XYZ file of C-alpha atoms in Angstrom:
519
model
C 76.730 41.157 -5.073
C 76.017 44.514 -4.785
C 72.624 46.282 -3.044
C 71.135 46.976 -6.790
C 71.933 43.078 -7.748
C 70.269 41.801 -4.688
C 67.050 43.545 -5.297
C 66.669 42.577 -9.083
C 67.339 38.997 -7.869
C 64.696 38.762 -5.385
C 62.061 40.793 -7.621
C 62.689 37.786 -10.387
C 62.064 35.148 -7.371
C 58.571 36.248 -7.050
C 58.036 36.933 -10.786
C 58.263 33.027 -11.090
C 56.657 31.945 -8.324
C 53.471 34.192 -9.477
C 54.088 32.925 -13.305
C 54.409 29.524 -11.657
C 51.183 29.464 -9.681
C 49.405 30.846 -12.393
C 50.209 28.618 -14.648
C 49.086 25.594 -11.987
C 45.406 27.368 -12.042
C 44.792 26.750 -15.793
C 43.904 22.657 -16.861
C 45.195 21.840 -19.837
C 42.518 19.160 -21.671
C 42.698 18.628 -25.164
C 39.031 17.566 -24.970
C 36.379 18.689 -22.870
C 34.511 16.052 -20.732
C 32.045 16.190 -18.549
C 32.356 17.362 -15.199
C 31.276 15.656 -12.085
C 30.810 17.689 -8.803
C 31.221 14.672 -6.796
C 34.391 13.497 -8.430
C 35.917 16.259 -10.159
C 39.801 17.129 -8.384
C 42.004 19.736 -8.693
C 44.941 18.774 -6.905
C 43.470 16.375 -4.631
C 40.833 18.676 -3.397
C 36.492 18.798 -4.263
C 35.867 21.524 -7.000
C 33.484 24.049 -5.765
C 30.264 24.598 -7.398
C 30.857 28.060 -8.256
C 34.600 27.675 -9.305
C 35.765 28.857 -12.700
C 36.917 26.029 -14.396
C 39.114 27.645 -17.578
C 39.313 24.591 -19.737
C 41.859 24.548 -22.768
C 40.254 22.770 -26.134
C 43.205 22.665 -28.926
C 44.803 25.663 -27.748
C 41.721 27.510 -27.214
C 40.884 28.344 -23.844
C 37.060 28.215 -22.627
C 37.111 30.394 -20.349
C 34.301 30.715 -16.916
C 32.737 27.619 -17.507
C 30.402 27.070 -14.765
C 27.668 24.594 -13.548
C 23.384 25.545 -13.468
C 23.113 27.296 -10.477
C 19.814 25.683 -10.360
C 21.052 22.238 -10.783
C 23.520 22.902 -8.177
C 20.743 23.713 -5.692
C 19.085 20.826 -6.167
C 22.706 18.665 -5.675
C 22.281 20.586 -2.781
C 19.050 19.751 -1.208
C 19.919 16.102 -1.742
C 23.179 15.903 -0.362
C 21.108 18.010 2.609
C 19.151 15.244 3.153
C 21.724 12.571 3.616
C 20.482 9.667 0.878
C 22.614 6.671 0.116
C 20.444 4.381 -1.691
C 17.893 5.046 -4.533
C 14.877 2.861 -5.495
C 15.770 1.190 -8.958
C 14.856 -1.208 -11.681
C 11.588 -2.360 -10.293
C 8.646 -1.645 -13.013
C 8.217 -4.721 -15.240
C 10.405 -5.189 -18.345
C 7.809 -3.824 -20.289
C 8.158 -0.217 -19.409
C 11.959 -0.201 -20.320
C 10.842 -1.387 -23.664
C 7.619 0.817 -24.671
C 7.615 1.802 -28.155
C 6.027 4.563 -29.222
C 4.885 4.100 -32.714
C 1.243 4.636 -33.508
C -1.389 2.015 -32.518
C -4.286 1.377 -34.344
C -7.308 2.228 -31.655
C -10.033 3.575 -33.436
C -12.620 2.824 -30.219
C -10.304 6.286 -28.881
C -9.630 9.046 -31.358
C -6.888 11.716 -30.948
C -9.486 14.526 -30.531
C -11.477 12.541 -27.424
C -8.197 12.127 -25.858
C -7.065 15.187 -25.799
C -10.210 16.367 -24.260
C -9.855 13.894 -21.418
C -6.267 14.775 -20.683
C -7.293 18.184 -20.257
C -9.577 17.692 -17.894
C -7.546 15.084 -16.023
C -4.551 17.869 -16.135
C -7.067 20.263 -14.598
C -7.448 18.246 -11.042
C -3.952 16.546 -10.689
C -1.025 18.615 -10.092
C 0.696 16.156 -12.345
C 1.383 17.758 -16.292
C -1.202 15.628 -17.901
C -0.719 17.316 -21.396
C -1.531 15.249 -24.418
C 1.637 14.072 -26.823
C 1.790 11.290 -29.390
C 4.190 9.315 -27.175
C 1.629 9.929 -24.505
C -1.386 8.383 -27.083
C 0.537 5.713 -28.210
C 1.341 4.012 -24.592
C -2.295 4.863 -23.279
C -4.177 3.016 -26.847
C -1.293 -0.240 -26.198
C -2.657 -0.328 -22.732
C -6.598 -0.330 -24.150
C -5.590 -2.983 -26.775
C -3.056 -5.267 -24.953
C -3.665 -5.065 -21.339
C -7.270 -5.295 -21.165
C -7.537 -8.368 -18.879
C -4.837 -7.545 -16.352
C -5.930 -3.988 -16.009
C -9.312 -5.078 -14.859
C -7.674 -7.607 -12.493
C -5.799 -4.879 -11.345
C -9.071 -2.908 -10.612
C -11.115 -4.978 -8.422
C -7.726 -5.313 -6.417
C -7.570 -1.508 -6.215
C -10.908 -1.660 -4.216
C -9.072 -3.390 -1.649
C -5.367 -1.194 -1.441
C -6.365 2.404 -2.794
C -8.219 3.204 0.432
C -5.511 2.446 2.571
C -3.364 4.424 0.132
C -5.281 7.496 0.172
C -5.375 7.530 3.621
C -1.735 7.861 3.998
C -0.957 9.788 1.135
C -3.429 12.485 2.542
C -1.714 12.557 5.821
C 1.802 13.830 3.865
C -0.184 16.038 1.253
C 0.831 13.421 -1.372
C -1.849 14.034 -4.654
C -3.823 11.117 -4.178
C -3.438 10.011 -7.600
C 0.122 8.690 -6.891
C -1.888 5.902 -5.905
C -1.560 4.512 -9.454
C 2.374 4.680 -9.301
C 1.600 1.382 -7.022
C 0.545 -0.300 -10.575
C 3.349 0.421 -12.280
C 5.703 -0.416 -10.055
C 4.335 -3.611 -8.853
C 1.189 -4.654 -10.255
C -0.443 -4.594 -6.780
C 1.647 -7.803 -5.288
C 2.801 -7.197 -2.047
C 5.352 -10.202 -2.469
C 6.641 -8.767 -5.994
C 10.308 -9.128 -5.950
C 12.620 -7.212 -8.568
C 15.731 -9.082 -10.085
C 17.591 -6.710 -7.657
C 15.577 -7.544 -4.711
C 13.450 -4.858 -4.695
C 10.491 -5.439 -2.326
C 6.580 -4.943 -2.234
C 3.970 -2.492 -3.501
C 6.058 -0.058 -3.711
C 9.770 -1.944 -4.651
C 12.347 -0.529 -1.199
C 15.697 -2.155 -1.621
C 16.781 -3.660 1.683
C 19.063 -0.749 2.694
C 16.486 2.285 1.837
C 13.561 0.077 3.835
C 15.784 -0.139 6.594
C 16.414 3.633 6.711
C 12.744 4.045 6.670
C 12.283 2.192 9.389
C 10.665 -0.836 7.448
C 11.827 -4.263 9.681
C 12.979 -7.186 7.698
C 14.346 -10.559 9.530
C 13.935 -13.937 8.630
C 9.883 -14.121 9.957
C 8.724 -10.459 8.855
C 9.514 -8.327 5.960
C 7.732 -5.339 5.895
C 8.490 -3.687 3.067
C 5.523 -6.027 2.281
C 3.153 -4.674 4.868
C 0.554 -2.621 2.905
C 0.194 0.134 5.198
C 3.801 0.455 6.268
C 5.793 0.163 3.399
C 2.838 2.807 1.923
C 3.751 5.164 4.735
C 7.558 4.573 4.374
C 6.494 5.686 0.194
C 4.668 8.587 1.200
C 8.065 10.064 3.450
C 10.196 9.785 0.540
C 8.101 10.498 -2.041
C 7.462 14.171 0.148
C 11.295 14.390 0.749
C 11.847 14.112 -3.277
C 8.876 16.735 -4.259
C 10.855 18.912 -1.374
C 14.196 18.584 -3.550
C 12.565 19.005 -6.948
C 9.377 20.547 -6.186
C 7.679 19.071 -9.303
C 5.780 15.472 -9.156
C 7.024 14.130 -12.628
C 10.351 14.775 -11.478
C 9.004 13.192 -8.211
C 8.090 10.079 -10.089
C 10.982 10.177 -12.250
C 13.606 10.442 -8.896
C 11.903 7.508 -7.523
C 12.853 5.852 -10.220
C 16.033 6.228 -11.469
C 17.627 8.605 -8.158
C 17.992 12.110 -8.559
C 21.172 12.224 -9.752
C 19.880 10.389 -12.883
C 17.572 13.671 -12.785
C 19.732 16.389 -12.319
C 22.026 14.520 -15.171
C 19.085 14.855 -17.595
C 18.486 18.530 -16.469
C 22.250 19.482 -17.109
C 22.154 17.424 -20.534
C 18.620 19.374 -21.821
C 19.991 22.550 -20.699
C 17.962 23.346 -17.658
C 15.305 22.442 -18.583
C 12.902 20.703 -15.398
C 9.834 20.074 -17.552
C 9.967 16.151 -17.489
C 8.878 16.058 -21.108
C 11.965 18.050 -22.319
C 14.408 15.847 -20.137
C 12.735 12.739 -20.860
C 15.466 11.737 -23.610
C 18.534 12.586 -21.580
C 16.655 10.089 -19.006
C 17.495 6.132 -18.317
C 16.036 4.134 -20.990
C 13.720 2.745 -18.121
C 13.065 6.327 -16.359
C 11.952 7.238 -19.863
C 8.941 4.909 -19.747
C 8.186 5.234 -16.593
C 6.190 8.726 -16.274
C 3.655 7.789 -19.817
C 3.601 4.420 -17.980
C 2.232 6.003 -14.667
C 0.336 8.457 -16.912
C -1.394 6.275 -19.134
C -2.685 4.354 -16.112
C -3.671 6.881 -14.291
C -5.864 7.818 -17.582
C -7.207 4.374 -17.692
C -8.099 4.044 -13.930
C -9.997 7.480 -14.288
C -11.825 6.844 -17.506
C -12.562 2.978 -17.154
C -16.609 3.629 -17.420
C -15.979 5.451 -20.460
C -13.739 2.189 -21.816
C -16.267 -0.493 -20.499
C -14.145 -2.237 -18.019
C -15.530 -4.897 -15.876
C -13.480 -5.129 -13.028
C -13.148 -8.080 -11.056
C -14.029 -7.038 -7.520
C -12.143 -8.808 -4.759
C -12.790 -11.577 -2.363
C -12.677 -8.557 0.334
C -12.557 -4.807 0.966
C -10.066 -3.040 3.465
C -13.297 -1.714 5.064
C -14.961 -5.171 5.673
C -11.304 -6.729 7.778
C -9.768 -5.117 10.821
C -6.404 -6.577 13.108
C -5.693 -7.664 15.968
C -2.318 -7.712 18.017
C -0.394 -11.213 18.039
C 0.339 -12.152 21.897
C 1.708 -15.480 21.263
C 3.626 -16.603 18.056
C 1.072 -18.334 16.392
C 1.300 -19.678 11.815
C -1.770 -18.593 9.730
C -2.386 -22.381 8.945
C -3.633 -22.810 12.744
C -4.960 -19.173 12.487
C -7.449 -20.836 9.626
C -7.526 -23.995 11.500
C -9.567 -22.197 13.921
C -11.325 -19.671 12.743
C -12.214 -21.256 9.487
C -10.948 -18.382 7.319
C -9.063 -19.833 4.281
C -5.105 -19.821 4.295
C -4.815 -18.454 1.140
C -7.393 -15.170 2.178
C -4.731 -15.348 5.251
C -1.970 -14.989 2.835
C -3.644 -12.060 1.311
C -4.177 -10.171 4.136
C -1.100 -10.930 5.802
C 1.371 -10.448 3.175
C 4.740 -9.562 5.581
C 5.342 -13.034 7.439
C 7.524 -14.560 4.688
C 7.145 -17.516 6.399
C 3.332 -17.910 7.108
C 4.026 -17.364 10.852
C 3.758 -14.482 13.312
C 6.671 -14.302 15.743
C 6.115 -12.981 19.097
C 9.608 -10.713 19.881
C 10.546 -8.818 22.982
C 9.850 -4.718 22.067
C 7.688 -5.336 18.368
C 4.207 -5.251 17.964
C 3.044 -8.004 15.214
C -0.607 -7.817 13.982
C -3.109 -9.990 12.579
C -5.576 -9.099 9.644
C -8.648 -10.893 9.529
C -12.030 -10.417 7.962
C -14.798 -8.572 10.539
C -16.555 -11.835 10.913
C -13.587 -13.778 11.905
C -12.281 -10.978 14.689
C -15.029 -12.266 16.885
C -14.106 -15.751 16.473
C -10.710 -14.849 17.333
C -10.753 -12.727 20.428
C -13.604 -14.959 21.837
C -11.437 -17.625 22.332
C -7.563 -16.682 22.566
C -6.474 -18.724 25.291
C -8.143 -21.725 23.551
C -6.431 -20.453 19.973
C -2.860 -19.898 21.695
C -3.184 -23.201 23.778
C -3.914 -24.783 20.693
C -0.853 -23.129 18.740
C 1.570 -23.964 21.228
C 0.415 -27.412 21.338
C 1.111 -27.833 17.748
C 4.798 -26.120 17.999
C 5.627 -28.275 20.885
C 4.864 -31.557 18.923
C 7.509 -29.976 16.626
C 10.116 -30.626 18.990
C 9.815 -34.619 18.874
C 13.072 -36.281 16.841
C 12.241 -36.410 13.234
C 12.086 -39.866 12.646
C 9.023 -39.465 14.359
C 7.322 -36.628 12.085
C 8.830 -37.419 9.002
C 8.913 -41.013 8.215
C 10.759 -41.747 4.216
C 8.741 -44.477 3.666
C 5.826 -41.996 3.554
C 7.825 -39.449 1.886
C 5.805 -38.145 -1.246
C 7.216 -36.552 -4.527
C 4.195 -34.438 -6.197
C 4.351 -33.089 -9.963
C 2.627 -29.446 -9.558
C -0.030 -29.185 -12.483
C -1.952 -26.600 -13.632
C -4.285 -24.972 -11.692
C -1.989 -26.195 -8.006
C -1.452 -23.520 -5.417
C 0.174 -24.515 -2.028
C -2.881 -24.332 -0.005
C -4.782 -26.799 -2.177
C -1.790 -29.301 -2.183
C -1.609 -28.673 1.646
C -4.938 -29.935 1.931
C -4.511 -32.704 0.034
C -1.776 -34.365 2.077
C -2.881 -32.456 5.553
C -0.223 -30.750 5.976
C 0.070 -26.991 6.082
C 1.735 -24.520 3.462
C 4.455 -23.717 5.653
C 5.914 -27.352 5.995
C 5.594 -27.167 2.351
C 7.611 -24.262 2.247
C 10.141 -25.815 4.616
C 10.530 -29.398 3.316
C 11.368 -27.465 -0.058
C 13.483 -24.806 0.995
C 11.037 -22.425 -1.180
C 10.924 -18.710 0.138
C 7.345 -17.483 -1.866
C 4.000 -19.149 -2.451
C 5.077 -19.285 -6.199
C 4.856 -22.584 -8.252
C 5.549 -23.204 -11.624
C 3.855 -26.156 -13.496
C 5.948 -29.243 -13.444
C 8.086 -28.661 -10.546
C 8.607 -30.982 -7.835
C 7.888 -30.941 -4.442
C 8.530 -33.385 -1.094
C 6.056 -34.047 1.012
C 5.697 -35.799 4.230
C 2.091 -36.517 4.304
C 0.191 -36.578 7.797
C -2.132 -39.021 7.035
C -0.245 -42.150 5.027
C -3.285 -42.661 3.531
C -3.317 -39.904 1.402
C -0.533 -41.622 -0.654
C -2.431 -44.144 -1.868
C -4.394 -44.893 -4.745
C -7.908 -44.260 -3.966
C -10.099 -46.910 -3.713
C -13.056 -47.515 -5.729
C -14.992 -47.960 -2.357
C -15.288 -45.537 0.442
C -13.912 -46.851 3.269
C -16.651 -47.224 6.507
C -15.475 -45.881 9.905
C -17.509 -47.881 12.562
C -19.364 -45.819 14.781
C -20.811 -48.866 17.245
C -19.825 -47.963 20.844
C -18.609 -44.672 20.097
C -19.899 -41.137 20.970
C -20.406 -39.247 17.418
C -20.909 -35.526 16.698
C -23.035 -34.314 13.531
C -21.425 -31.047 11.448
C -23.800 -28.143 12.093
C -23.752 -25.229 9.602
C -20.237 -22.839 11.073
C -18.662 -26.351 12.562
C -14.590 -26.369 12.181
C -12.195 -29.288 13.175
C -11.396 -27.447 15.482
C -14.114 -26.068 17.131
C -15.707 -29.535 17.378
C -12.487 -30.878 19.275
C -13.608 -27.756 21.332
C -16.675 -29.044 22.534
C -14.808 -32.597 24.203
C -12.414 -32.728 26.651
C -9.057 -34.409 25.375
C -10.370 -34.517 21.724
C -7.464 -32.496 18.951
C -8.362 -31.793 15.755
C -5.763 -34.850 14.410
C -7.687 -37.150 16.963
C -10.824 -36.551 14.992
C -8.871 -36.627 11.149
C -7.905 -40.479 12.722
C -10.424 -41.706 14.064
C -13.003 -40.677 10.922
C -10.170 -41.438 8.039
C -9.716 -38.163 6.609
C -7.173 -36.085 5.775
C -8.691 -32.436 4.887
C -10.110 -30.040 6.946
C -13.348 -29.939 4.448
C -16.455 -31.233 6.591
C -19.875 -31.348 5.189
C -22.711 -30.287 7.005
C -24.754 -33.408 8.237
C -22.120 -35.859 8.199
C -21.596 -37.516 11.069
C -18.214 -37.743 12.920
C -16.493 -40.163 15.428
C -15.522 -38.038 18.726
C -14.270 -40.663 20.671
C -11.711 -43.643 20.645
């Protein structure tokens, strides 16, 4: 091979390795798909956002193809801040399914409206502009919803302070109050199918990363004021990303990659009313859902809405750190406050008790009156709580006896406090003996009890049974008087002494009646 040969042979070499890497450059895809940042490869490695894609579509090549640079940004800015879970499918079936036909409302016509949406678009920063969609969901609401929506306002007197308070401390527009509504109908216990947690529906994993504790006593994601904070953080973190509150609201939702889908599939557009169709079915409803009750909430005078107030507002109740672990039942067992305005109040303990736990801080909510009560006499309430616990320990022969074992039918109008009282017992044994993990009970289910008193199985007797009172030192109820505040004033005397010796079984006491106070 001569000098000349040599040269030609070479030159061809890199003639095919340049044809050849060209040639691996190009995708050949007879049908254009869409592509995924996260999961679109090119030879094993992550495309690039700004990489030229030149797609091939029946032999004709599309050539540049490229992503939003906008929509990239915002991929961006979440990736940036590190999220792994998203808050999902926790607004009532009825959002996913709102229909937007027209609704027959004549007490609200179209022109009114519109001149109440502008002036609620002129103080929110949320895009409060009217559209038929909009007028339909809002006139439902009026028609259908009347009852529960006033429910859900005298229970607003009680949560919207506390969520205004910490909205305002992360410059969240204090009418995201309202997204509370939608997503769980202000029930700090509401539960998704997913599992999907309190006012404001954290899944396990994305309460945990907002530093909301959940263990087999606690749950916070229940806690009013905590899981409202934990909302606040990422509802800041999302406006950060999107810097728009629908798309805020819609994020929180569905996860913004649901929302940067729907901004790729409209175009570019980040007007949540032009991205709204290329949104979940769900995400879809979710906005006129939040927007409609934020309407109603603001215009309720004009609408005649009664609210029903509730039994308490955040104002009038204050807390008080737990040094002992201590259940509410001998929390209203002493201070007289009812277990179920306990329950309200103290919605985290998923078991009606308060732990006491090396490095956490457990608090009590009470109403003003009862703080008094409480700090007055904690070595008296704490002595009295442990008592109870340690009677726990016995074998259980001795606490639950079969041949006092009692199957009740709930009926309408039951709630586990009132059964509780009926057998003397407290809601959390309930709980226990039936393995059930909420305070909800649906008519006709069954529930064991172990009644305290025996007597409270029987068939009551047409006449009252007469506790002697010759020889023995007796105490009449005063106006304020407790069980246990009687057993207070002897020495040796419990509250179950008392229930024994007088042949009751319920805390109730009447004032005047006399009671037996010694053996």
């Amino acid at each position: 091979m001569n000098h000349k040969t040599f040269i030609v042979v070479i030159l061809c070499f890199f003639a095919n390795i340049i044809l050849g890497q060209t040639k691996t450059d190009s995708i050949a895809i007879k049908k254009v798909g869409e592509i995924s940042i996260k999961d679109s490869l090119i030879d094993g490695s992550i495309i690039k956002p700004n990489k030229t894609i030149p797609i091939e579509q029946d032999s004709i090549t599309i050539k540049k193809l490229q992503d939003l640079p906008k929509v990239i940004e915002l991929d961006q800015k979440w990736l940036d801040e590190l999220y792994s879970n998203t808050l999902f499918d926790t607004i009532y079936k009825s959002v996913s399914e709102l229909t937007y036909e027209p609704i027959d409302y004549p007490e609200l016509t179209t022109d009114t409206l519109k001149a109440r949406l502008k002036r609620l678009n002129a103080k929110t920063p949320f895009n409060v502009e009217y559209n038929a969609s909009l007028e339909s969901v809002i006139k439902r609401y009026l028609k259908y919803r009347r009852t529960s929506l006033e429910r859900l306002m005298g229970l607003s007197h009680f949560y919207f302070p506390m969520f205004e308070q910490e909205f305002d401390n992360y410059n969240i527009p204090l009418e995201m109050k309202y997204l509370s509504i939608v997503e769980s109908a202000l029930k700090p216990r509401a539960r998704s199918r997913v599992g999907a947690t309190g006012l404001w529906q954290f899944m396990f994993a994305t309460g945990k990363e907002y530093k909301l504790d959940v263990s087999s006593y606690v749950d916070e994601r229940r806690d009013p004021i905590k899981s409202t904070t934990a909302a606040a953080q990422y509802l800041s973190r999302l406006y950060k990303i999107f810097g728009d509150w629908d798309l805020a609201l819609a994020a929180y939702n569905s996860g913004p990659g649901n929302v940067n889908k729907a901004i790729r599939r409209s175009g570019g557009y980040t007007n949540y009313w032009n991205i709204r169709r290329n949104l979940p079915r769900e995400t879809a409803g979710y906005v006129p859902a939040f927007l409609a009750t934020m309407y109603i909430f603001e215009f309720a005078k004009e609408h005649g809405f009664k609210p029903e107030r509730p039994d308490f507002q955040y104002i009038q109740t204050d807390t008080v750190h737990v040094k002992q672990m201590i259940t509410l039942d001998q929390v209203a067992e002493t201070t007289g406050v009812k277990i179920e305005a306990l329950q309200f109040l103290n919605p985290s303990y998923k078991l009606d008790i308060i732990p006491k736990i090396e490095g956490k801080t457990y608090v009590l909510r009470l109403p003003r009156e009862a703080i008094g009560v409480f700090t007055a006499n904690e070595p008296q309430i704490y002595g009295y709580a442990k008592a109870e616990f340690d009677k726990r320990e016995k074998p259980l022969p001795q606490l639950f006896n079969a041949d006092t074992k009692v199957r009740y039918r709930v009926k309408n109008g039951d709630y586990l406090g009132k059964i509780a009282r009926k057998y003397g017992v407290r809601v959390s044994q309930i709980k226990s003996w039936n393995g059930l993990r909420s305070n909800n009970l649906r008519i006709g289910q069954r529930l064991t009890i172990y009644p305290r008193n025996p007597s409270a199985v029987t068939k009551p007797s047409t006449t009252k049974k007469t506790v002697s009172t010759a020889g023995k030192k007796t105490y009449k109820v005063r106006s304020g008087d407790s069980l246990w505040s009687i057993a207070q004033k002897f020495s040796g005397v419990s509250v179950q002494n008392i229930k024994d010796w007088n042949d009751i079984s319920s805390n109730k006491l009447k004032i005047g009646m006399t009671l037996v106070v010694s053996e």
